[in-house]
Amino acid sequence: MIALESCIVKNEKVPWRVIEGDAILVDVGKGEVVHLNEVGAQIWDFLDSTKKVSTIIQHVCKVFEVDQKTAEEDTLQFIQLLLTKGLVVLSHE
Amino acid sequence: MSRETLTVEIARYPFSIHTEDSSIFSVLEDSFSGFLSSKHARFMIDVVNRPSSSRIDIGDMPYDVTIGQQNGRFLFYTESSPSIMLGFFDFKKGEATFINQHAELSDHYLVPFLRVVYQLFLFMEGSGLLVHACGIVKDDEGYLFMGPSGCGKTTIAGLSPGGTILSDEFICIRKDHEQYGMYPTPWKADAIGEGYRLKKIIFPKRGESLTVRRLRPALAVNEIIPNIIYAFYNQDIFGKILDFLVQMTETVPCYVMHFSLTSRFWEEVTSDS
C-alpha cells in the first residue's frame, strides 16, 4: 500500500476531461476508458500539481465531511487503483 | 495513363481521390456511388500502384494494421510485415497516399484505408466521428442507436416502420453551427443524401421490459467511446475526440434503453421527457 508521505502526480500522457462533475480518463496504451464519479473526479481535479497522499486525504475529509479513518481507507484504495492503471505516477520532487 | 480524380462527399465533408489507373477509378466510382460531389475537396488521397511480389493480406482494418507516427505523418503498415508500408497520411498538407501492392485493386484493401483517413481528418479537426450505430430518421429528426454487435441495433431497425434507416452499421456524426447531425456513409448505407439533426442518442440493451433512462454526459461518453471506428489510442487525437464528445453529450441528450422484441419503444424514445 502506498505511504502517506508519498507524492503523486497525474500521468501527463493520459487524456482526460471533466464533464458535469464526472471525469473521463483514457488509458491510451491499453485502449481503456475510466469513468470517475463525482468523488473520484474531485480527487482527480485536486491533483493539479504534485500532491502528498496525506494532503489528498485531508482534502477529502474537508470536501466530503467524512472522518479521517474513512477518508484514508477510501482515498488510499482509490490512489492505488490510479497507480495500478498508470493514470497517476509517483513523484520524487 | 491519364490522371483521374473523383470527389467524394460524406457528411458535408468533401475529399478527392486521385489515381492514374482507370480500373482503380472504376472501383472507386462503384464504392462511392451516391456520394460523389463537385465541391472543393478538403483533402486529397492519392492511390498509386506499386505491385509487390509478396502478397499481403491485411484483412479488415484495424486488426492487422498498425498506425504509427513519424515526422508528423501517420504511417499505415501491417503488423506481420512492418517493413511494407500500405500508405501514409499528412494532416498539415491535407494529403494521404495509398500504395496498392496487388496486381489488381480490391476495395477490400482500399476502402478501409479511405475510412481510416477520413476518420483521422474528422478527429484532427474535431469536427466529427464515424461510429458503429443505427441511424433512424423519424419526422425529419435523427435518432442514433449505438452499441456493440448484438445489442439490438438491427432489431431496432426492423421494429421501426415509418422511420428511414440511414444505416444499421456506420453513421457519421458532424458538428455544424453548434448543432449535431447524423449522416449516412458509403459504407453499408441504407440511404444516401443529406443528414438530419441528431435529436437523441440511445444505447439499447436487451431486457424484459421497456425502460428508457437519461444518462449523465460522462456515462454517455463512456458508452460512445467503444463504438468509435478506429478510435486511435493516441494522446493528442484522443484529447480532440474527448473535446468533441464532451460538447456533444452536453448538447444532445443520451439515454440507455432496455427493450424486448415486443416493446413499443418509439413512443418513449420520441417523447420530449
Short mmCIF file of C-alpha atoms in Angstrom, two decimals:
data_model
loop_
_atom_site.label_atom_id
_atom_site.label_comp_id
_atom_site.label_asym_id
_atom_site.label_seq_id
_atom_site.Cartn_x
_atom_site.Cartn_y
_atom_site.Cartn_z
CA MET A 1 0.00 0.00 0.00
CA ILE A 2 1.22 3.49 -0.79
CA ALA A 3 2.70 5.53 2.09
CA LEU A 4 1.01 8.66 3.37
CA GLU A 5 4.17 10.67 2.75
CA SER A 6 4.44 9.59 -0.90
CA CYS A 7 3.80 12.19 -3.57
CA ILE A 8 1.76 11.54 -6.70
CA VAL A 9 1.06 13.46 -9.88
CA LYS A 10 -1.19 12.95 -12.88
CA ASN A 11 0.32 10.99 -15.74
CA GLU A 12 0.73 13.67 -18.40
CA LYS A 13 0.10 11.15 -21.14
CA VAL A 14 -3.45 10.47 -20.05
CA PRO A 15 -6.11 12.49 -21.90
CA TRP A 16 -8.94 13.42 -19.56
CA ARG A 17 -11.94 15.72 -19.35
CA VAL A 18 -14.35 16.63 -16.58
CA ILE A 19 -18.00 16.58 -17.66
CA GLU A 20 -20.60 18.00 -15.31
CA GLY A 21 -18.65 16.88 -12.26
CA ASP A 22 -17.68 13.42 -13.51
CA ALA A 23 -14.34 12.66 -15.14
CA ILE A 24 -13.40 10.53 -18.11
CA LEU A 25 -9.80 9.34 -18.35
CA VAL A 26 -8.37 7.39 -21.25
CA ASP A 27 -5.58 4.88 -20.93
CA VAL A 28 -4.25 5.27 -24.47
CA GLY A 29 -1.82 2.38 -24.06
CA LYS A 30 -4.48 -0.17 -23.26
CA GLY A 31 -7.35 1.50 -25.09
CA GLU A 32 -9.29 1.62 -21.85
CA VAL A 33 -11.68 4.29 -20.65
CA VAL A 34 -12.02 5.04 -16.94
CA HIS A 35 -15.04 6.88 -15.62
CA LEU A 36 -14.66 8.62 -12.24
CA ASN A 37 -17.74 9.59 -10.28
CA GLU A 38 -18.01 12.94 -8.51
CA VAL A 39 -15.82 11.85 -5.60
CA GLY A 40 -13.12 10.41 -7.86
CA ALA A 41 -13.35 13.43 -10.16
CA GLN A 42 -12.94 15.77 -7.18
CA ILE A 43 -9.71 14.00 -6.18
CA TRP A 44 -8.52 13.95 -9.80
CA ASP A 45 -9.21 17.68 -10.10
CA PHE A 46 -7.31 18.31 -6.84
CA LEU A 47 -4.25 16.70 -8.42
CA ASP A 48 -3.48 19.85 -10.36
CA SER A 49 0.14 19.53 -9.26
CA THR A 50 2.24 17.05 -7.31
CA LYS A 51 0.48 16.30 -4.03
CA LYS A 52 1.31 14.32 -0.91
CA VAL A 53 -1.07 11.43 -0.27
CA SER A 54 -1.73 12.83 3.22
CA THR A 55 -2.70 16.20 1.71
CA ILE A 56 -5.20 14.48 -0.60
CA ILE A 57 -6.73 12.66 2.38
CA GLN A 58 -7.10 15.96 4.26
CA HIS A 59 -8.79 17.43 1.20
CA VAL A 60 -11.24 14.51 1.02
CA CYS A 61 -12.04 14.89 4.75
CA LYS A 62 -12.79 18.56 4.26
CA VAL A 63 -14.78 18.43 1.00
CA PHE A 64 -16.87 15.35 1.74
CA GLU A 65 -17.13 15.86 5.51
CA VAL A 66 -16.04 12.33 6.36
CA ASP A 67 -13.93 11.17 9.27
CA GLN A 68 -10.17 10.71 8.93
CA LYS A 69 -10.29 6.88 9.01
CA THR A 70 -12.91 6.58 6.24
CA ALA A 71 -11.19 9.20 4.09
CA GLU A 72 -7.83 7.47 4.50
CA GLU A 73 -9.12 3.98 3.65
CA ASP A 74 -11.12 5.10 0.62
CA THR A 75 -8.51 7.52 -0.73
CA LEU A 76 -5.63 5.05 -0.40
CA GLN A 77 -7.65 2.42 -2.22
CA PHE A 78 -8.54 4.89 -4.96
CA ILE A 79 -4.95 6.16 -5.38
CA GLN A 80 -3.69 2.58 -5.52
CA LEU A 81 -6.15 1.91 -8.36
CA LEU A 82 -4.97 5.02 -10.25
CA LEU A 83 -1.35 3.93 -9.76
CA THR A 84 -2.05 0.38 -10.93
CA LYS A 85 -3.68 1.70 -14.08
CA GLY A 86 -0.84 4.17 -14.66
CA LEU A 87 -3.19 7.13 -14.52
CA VAL A 88 -1.04 8.76 -11.83
CA VAL A 89 2.65 8.26 -11.09
CA LEU A 90 4.80 8.58 -8.02
CA SER A 91 6.74 11.80 -7.93
CA HIS A 92 10.13 12.23 -6.28
CA GLU A 93 10.16 16.04 -6.39
CA MET B 1 -2.16 6.75 -68.45
CA SER B 2 -4.37 9.70 -67.68
CA ARG B 3 -4.78 11.10 -64.22
CA GLU B 4 -8.32 10.82 -62.93
CA THR B 5 -9.91 12.49 -59.95
CA LEU B 6 -13.05 11.67 -58.06
CA THR B 7 -14.52 13.93 -55.38
CA VAL B 8 -16.47 12.22 -52.65
CA GLU B 9 -18.63 13.97 -50.09
CA ILE B 10 -19.56 12.28 -46.84
CA ALA B 11 -21.43 14.24 -44.17
CA ARG B 12 -20.79 17.53 -45.97
CA TYR B 13 -17.07 16.85 -45.91
CA PRO B 14 -15.69 16.55 -49.46
CA PHE B 15 -12.37 14.94 -50.30
CA SER B 16 -10.83 13.90 -53.57
CA ILE B 17 -9.15 10.72 -54.68
CA HIS B 18 -6.61 10.73 -57.49
CA THR B 19 -5.41 7.78 -59.47
CA GLU B 20 -3.71 7.19 -62.79
CA ASP B 21 -5.29 3.79 -63.15
CA SER B 22 -8.67 3.62 -64.86
CA SER B 23 -9.52 0.26 -63.29
CA ILE B 24 -8.92 1.73 -59.83
CA PHE B 25 -11.07 4.68 -60.82
CA SER B 26 -13.91 2.30 -61.71
CA VAL B 27 -13.64 0.54 -58.34
CA LEU B 28 -13.80 3.91 -56.60
CA GLU B 29 -16.77 5.10 -58.64
CA ASP B 30 -18.67 1.96 -57.62
CA SER B 31 -17.65 2.27 -53.96
CA PHE B 32 -18.80 5.87 -53.67
CA SER B 33 -21.86 5.75 -55.89
CA GLY B 34 -24.38 8.22 -54.48
CA PHE B 35 -21.72 10.16 -52.60
CA LEU B 36 -19.95 11.93 -55.47
CA SER B 37 -19.61 15.69 -55.36
CA SER B 38 -18.32 18.67 -57.30
CA LYS B 39 -17.38 20.68 -54.22
CA HIS B 40 -13.88 21.82 -53.31
CA ALA B 41 -12.08 18.96 -51.58
CA ARG B 42 -10.82 19.40 -48.00
CA PHE B 43 -8.08 16.83 -48.51
CA MET B 44 -6.69 14.62 -51.22
CA ILE B 45 -5.88 10.92 -51.33
CA ASP B 46 -3.53 9.58 -53.98
CA VAL B 47 -3.86 5.93 -54.93
CA VAL B 48 -0.69 4.64 -56.52
CA ASN B 49 0.12 1.24 -57.98
CA ARG B 50 3.25 -0.44 -56.74
CA PRO B 51 2.62 -4.17 -57.16
CA SER B 52 4.72 -6.31 -54.87
CA SER B 53 5.73 -9.89 -55.49
CA SER B 54 4.82 -10.81 -51.93
CA ARG B 55 1.11 -10.72 -51.33
CA ILE B 56 -0.10 -9.12 -48.13
CA ASP B 57 -3.43 -9.97 -46.65
CA ILE B 58 -4.35 -7.02 -44.48
CA GLY B 59 -7.74 -8.42 -43.58
CA ASP B 60 -10.08 -5.80 -42.25
CA MET B 61 -8.51 -2.83 -40.51
CA PRO B 62 -7.50 -2.20 -37.84
CA TYR B 63 -6.86 -5.73 -36.59
CA ASP B 64 -3.75 -6.35 -38.62
CA VAL B 65 -2.88 -2.78 -39.38
CA THR B 66 -0.71 -0.58 -37.26
CA ILE B 67 -0.75 3.17 -37.50
CA GLY B 68 2.45 4.86 -36.44
CA GLN B 69 3.61 8.46 -36.43
CA GLN B 70 6.85 9.77 -37.87
CA ASN B 71 7.79 13.39 -38.58
CA GLY B 72 4.18 14.49 -38.31
CA ARG B 73 2.96 11.83 -40.73
CA PHE B 74 0.79 8.83 -39.94
CA LEU B 75 2.12 5.62 -41.45
CA PHE B 76 -0.01 2.58 -42.12
CA TYR B 77 1.58 -0.85 -42.23
CA THR B 78 0.74 -4.42 -41.34
CA GLU B 79 1.85 -5.90 -38.06
CA SER B 80 3.01 -9.03 -39.84
CA SER B 81 5.13 -7.11 -42.37
CA PRO B 82 6.08 -3.81 -40.73
CA SER B 83 8.62 -3.00 -43.41
CA ILE B 84 5.95 -2.76 -46.08
CA MET B 85 4.01 0.45 -45.89
CA LEU B 86 0.41 0.44 -47.04
CA GLY B 87 0.08 4.17 -47.08
CA PHE B 88 0.66 7.39 -45.23
CA PHE B 89 -1.21 10.49 -44.23
CA ASP B 90 -0.12 14.09 -43.63
CA PHE B 91 -2.76 16.20 -41.91
CA LYS B 92 -0.95 19.54 -42.32
CA LYS B 93 -0.60 19.08 -46.06
CA GLY B 94 -4.08 17.57 -46.37
CA GLU B 95 -2.68 14.61 -48.24
CA ALA B 96 -2.76 10.84 -47.97
CA THR B 97 -1.35 8.13 -50.20
CA PHE B 98 -2.49 4.54 -50.54
CA ILE B 99 0.05 2.17 -52.06
CA ASN B 100 -1.64 -0.63 -53.93
CA GLN B 101 0.70 -3.61 -53.75
CA HIS B 102 -1.54 -6.07 -55.57
CA ALA B 103 -1.81 -6.87 -59.22
CA GLU B 104 -5.47 -5.89 -59.04
CA LEU B 105 -7.03 -3.39 -56.72
CA SER B 106 -9.74 -4.67 -54.46
CA ASP B 107 -11.90 -2.34 -52.45
CA HIS B 108 -11.33 -4.81 -49.61
CA TYR B 109 -7.91 -3.19 -49.20
CA LEU B 110 -8.56 0.36 -50.24
CA VAL B 111 -11.92 1.12 -48.63
CA PRO B 112 -10.77 0.53 -45.01
CA PHE B 113 -7.80 2.79 -45.68
CA LEU B 114 -10.06 5.55 -47.00
CA ARG B 115 -12.31 5.14 -43.99
CA VAL B 116 -9.37 5.48 -41.61
CA VAL B 117 -8.05 8.57 -43.37
CA TYR B 118 -11.49 10.18 -43.45
CA GLN B 119 -11.94 9.43 -39.74
CA LEU B 120 -8.48 10.84 -38.96
CA PHE B 121 -9.29 14.13 -40.69
CA LEU B 122 -12.50 14.41 -38.69
CA PHE B 123 -10.61 13.62 -35.46
CA MET B 124 -7.83 16.11 -36.16
CA GLU B 125 -10.31 18.87 -36.92
CA GLY B 126 -12.51 17.87 -34.00
CA SER B 127 -15.48 18.12 -36.33
CA GLY B 128 -16.92 14.64 -36.38
CA LEU B 129 -16.83 10.93 -35.73
CA LEU B 130 -17.59 7.71 -37.55
CA VAL B 131 -19.42 5.36 -35.23
CA HIS B 132 -20.91 1.88 -35.21
CA ALA B 133 -24.56 2.79 -34.87
CA CYS B 134 -28.00 2.52 -36.35
CA GLY B 135 -29.32 5.87 -37.54
CA ILE B 136 -33.08 6.19 -37.89
CA VAL B 137 -34.98 9.28 -39.01
CA LYS B 138 -38.46 9.99 -37.66
CA ASP B 139 -40.28 13.20 -38.54
CA ASP B 140 -37.08 14.63 -40.01
CA GLU B 141 -35.13 14.16 -36.78
CA GLY B 142 -32.29 11.78 -36.18
CA TYR B 143 -32.19 9.08 -33.51
CA LEU B 144 -28.93 7.24 -33.12
CA PHE B 145 -28.94 3.77 -31.56
CA MET B 146 -25.42 2.90 -30.55
CA GLY B 147 -23.87 -0.20 -29.09
CA PRO B 148 -21.79 -3.30 -29.75
CA SER B 149 -22.85 -6.10 -32.09
CA GLY B 150 -25.77 -8.00 -30.63
CA CYS B 151 -27.16 -5.12 -28.60
CA GLY B 152 -30.18 -4.89 -30.86
CA LYS B 153 -29.37 -2.24 -33.48
CA THR B 154 -30.59 -4.34 -36.40
CA THR B 155 -33.63 -5.48 -34.41
CA ILE B 156 -34.49 -1.86 -33.72
CA ALA B 157 -34.16 -1.04 -37.41
CA GLY B 158 -36.63 -3.84 -38.13
CA LEU B 159 -39.03 -2.58 -35.49
CA SER B 160 -39.14 0.93 -36.93
CA PRO B 161 -41.90 1.11 -39.54
CA GLY B 162 -42.34 4.63 -40.81
CA GLY B 163 -38.75 5.52 -40.00
CA THR B 164 -35.98 5.97 -42.54
CA ILE B 165 -32.94 3.83 -41.80
CA LEU B 166 -29.72 5.58 -42.79
CA SER B 167 -27.61 2.58 -41.84
CA ASP B 168 -27.59 -0.01 -39.10
CA GLU B 169 -23.79 -0.21 -39.15
CA PHE B 170 -21.90 3.03 -39.88
CA ILE B 171 -23.05 6.57 -39.17
CA CYS B 172 -21.10 9.80 -39.33
CA ILE B 173 -21.77 12.45 -36.68
CA ARG B 174 -20.80 16.01 -37.62
CA LYS B 175 -20.91 19.23 -35.70
CA ASP B 176 -22.42 22.09 -37.63
CA HIS B 177 -23.05 25.51 -36.08
CA GLU B 178 -23.44 24.24 -32.52
CA GLN B 179 -25.81 21.52 -33.70
CA TYR B 180 -25.02 17.90 -34.36
CA GLY B 181 -26.12 15.99 -37.41
CA MET B 182 -26.09 12.32 -38.33
CA TYR B 183 -25.29 11.23 -41.85
CA PRO B 184 -25.17 8.05 -43.91
CA THR B 185 -21.80 6.98 -45.28
CA PRO B 186 -20.93 4.98 -48.39
CA TRP B 187 -20.08 2.08 -46.12
CA LYS B 188 -23.11 -0.15 -45.55
CA ALA B 189 -25.59 2.64 -46.16
CA ASP B 190 -29.29 2.01 -46.46
CA ALA B 191 -29.90 5.53 -47.72
CA ILE B 192 -28.00 8.29 -49.44
CA GLY B 193 -28.33 12.01 -49.23
CA GLU B 194 -28.47 14.65 -46.57
CA GLY B 195 -28.09 14.24 -42.87
CA TYR B 196 -30.54 15.03 -40.10
CA ARG B 197 -30.37 16.89 -36.84
CA LEU B 198 -29.28 14.49 -34.15
CA LYS B 199 -32.04 14.64 -31.60
CA LYS B 200 -31.18 11.78 -29.27
CA ILE B 201 -28.54 9.12 -28.78
CA ILE B 202 -29.82 5.85 -27.35
CA PHE B 203 -27.81 2.91 -26.05
CA PRO B 204 -30.04 -0.15 -26.44
CA LYS B 205 -29.79 -3.13 -24.11
CA ARG B 206 -31.94 -6.22 -24.28
CA GLY B 207 -34.30 -6.59 -21.35
CA GLU B 208 -37.60 -8.00 -20.17
CA SER B 209 -39.49 -4.75 -20.13
CA LEU B 210 -39.16 -1.31 -21.64
CA THR B 211 -37.26 1.32 -19.70
CA VAL B 212 -35.68 4.49 -21.05
CA ARG B 213 -33.40 6.38 -18.70
CA ARG B 214 -31.42 9.55 -19.34
CA LEU B 215 -27.68 9.22 -18.92
CA ARG B 216 -25.33 11.78 -17.46
CA PRO B 217 -22.89 13.08 -20.11
CA ALA B 218 -19.82 11.33 -18.65
CA LEU B 219 -21.62 7.98 -18.66
CA ALA B 220 -22.74 8.62 -22.22
CA VAL B 221 -19.16 9.38 -23.28
CA ASN B 222 -18.15 6.11 -21.67
CA GLU B 223 -20.76 4.28 -23.77
CA ILE B 224 -19.85 6.07 -27.02
CA ILE B 225 -16.07 5.56 -27.00
CA PRO B 226 -16.07 1.79 -27.69
CA ASN B 227 -18.31 2.45 -30.70
CA ILE B 228 -15.98 4.90 -32.39
CA ILE B 229 -14.48 3.36 -35.50
CA TYR B 230 -10.67 3.35 -35.36
CA ALA B 231 -10.51 5.34 -32.13
CA PHE B 232 -6.68 5.54 -32.29
CA TYR B 233 -5.48 5.46 -28.76
CA ASN B 234 -3.10 8.32 -29.33
CA GLN B 235 -2.80 11.04 -26.71
CA ASP B 236 -3.23 14.08 -28.96
CA ILE B 237 -6.00 12.63 -31.06
CA PHE B 238 -7.89 11.32 -28.07
CA GLY B 239 -7.84 14.75 -26.48
CA LYS B 240 -9.65 16.05 -29.55
CA ILE B 241 -12.09 13.14 -29.50
CA LEU B 242 -12.88 13.83 -25.84
CA ASP B 243 -13.48 17.53 -26.55
CA PHE B 244 -15.93 16.60 -29.30
CA LEU B 245 -17.72 14.06 -27.10
CA VAL B 246 -17.99 16.39 -24.11
CA GLN B 247 -19.61 19.12 -26.19
CA MET B 248 -21.88 16.68 -27.99
CA THR B 249 -23.17 14.93 -24.88
CA GLU B 250 -23.86 18.28 -23.24
CA THR B 251 -25.94 19.25 -26.29
CA VAL B 252 -27.58 16.00 -27.43
CA PRO B 253 -29.47 14.08 -24.74
CA CYS B 254 -28.38 10.46 -24.31
CA TYR B 255 -30.40 7.55 -22.95
CA VAL B 256 -29.99 3.92 -22.07
CA MET B 257 -32.94 1.84 -23.24
CA HIS B 258 -33.82 -1.67 -22.14
CA PHE B 259 -36.24 -3.27 -24.56
CA SER B 260 -37.70 -6.57 -25.71
CA LEU B 261 -38.96 -7.67 -29.10
CA THR B 262 -42.49 -6.71 -28.17
CA SER B 263 -41.58 -3.27 -26.84
CA ARG B 264 -43.34 -0.27 -28.32
CA PHE B 265 -40.28 1.84 -27.71
CA TRP B 266 -40.78 4.60 -30.27
CA GLU B 267 -43.42 6.36 -28.18
CA GLU B 268 -40.94 6.54 -25.31
CA VAL B 269 -37.98 7.45 -27.49
CA THR B 270 -39.70 10.28 -29.32
CA SER B 271 -41.37 11.76 -26.25
CA ASP B 272 -39.94 15.05 -25.07
CA SER B 273 -39.46 13.93 -21.46
#
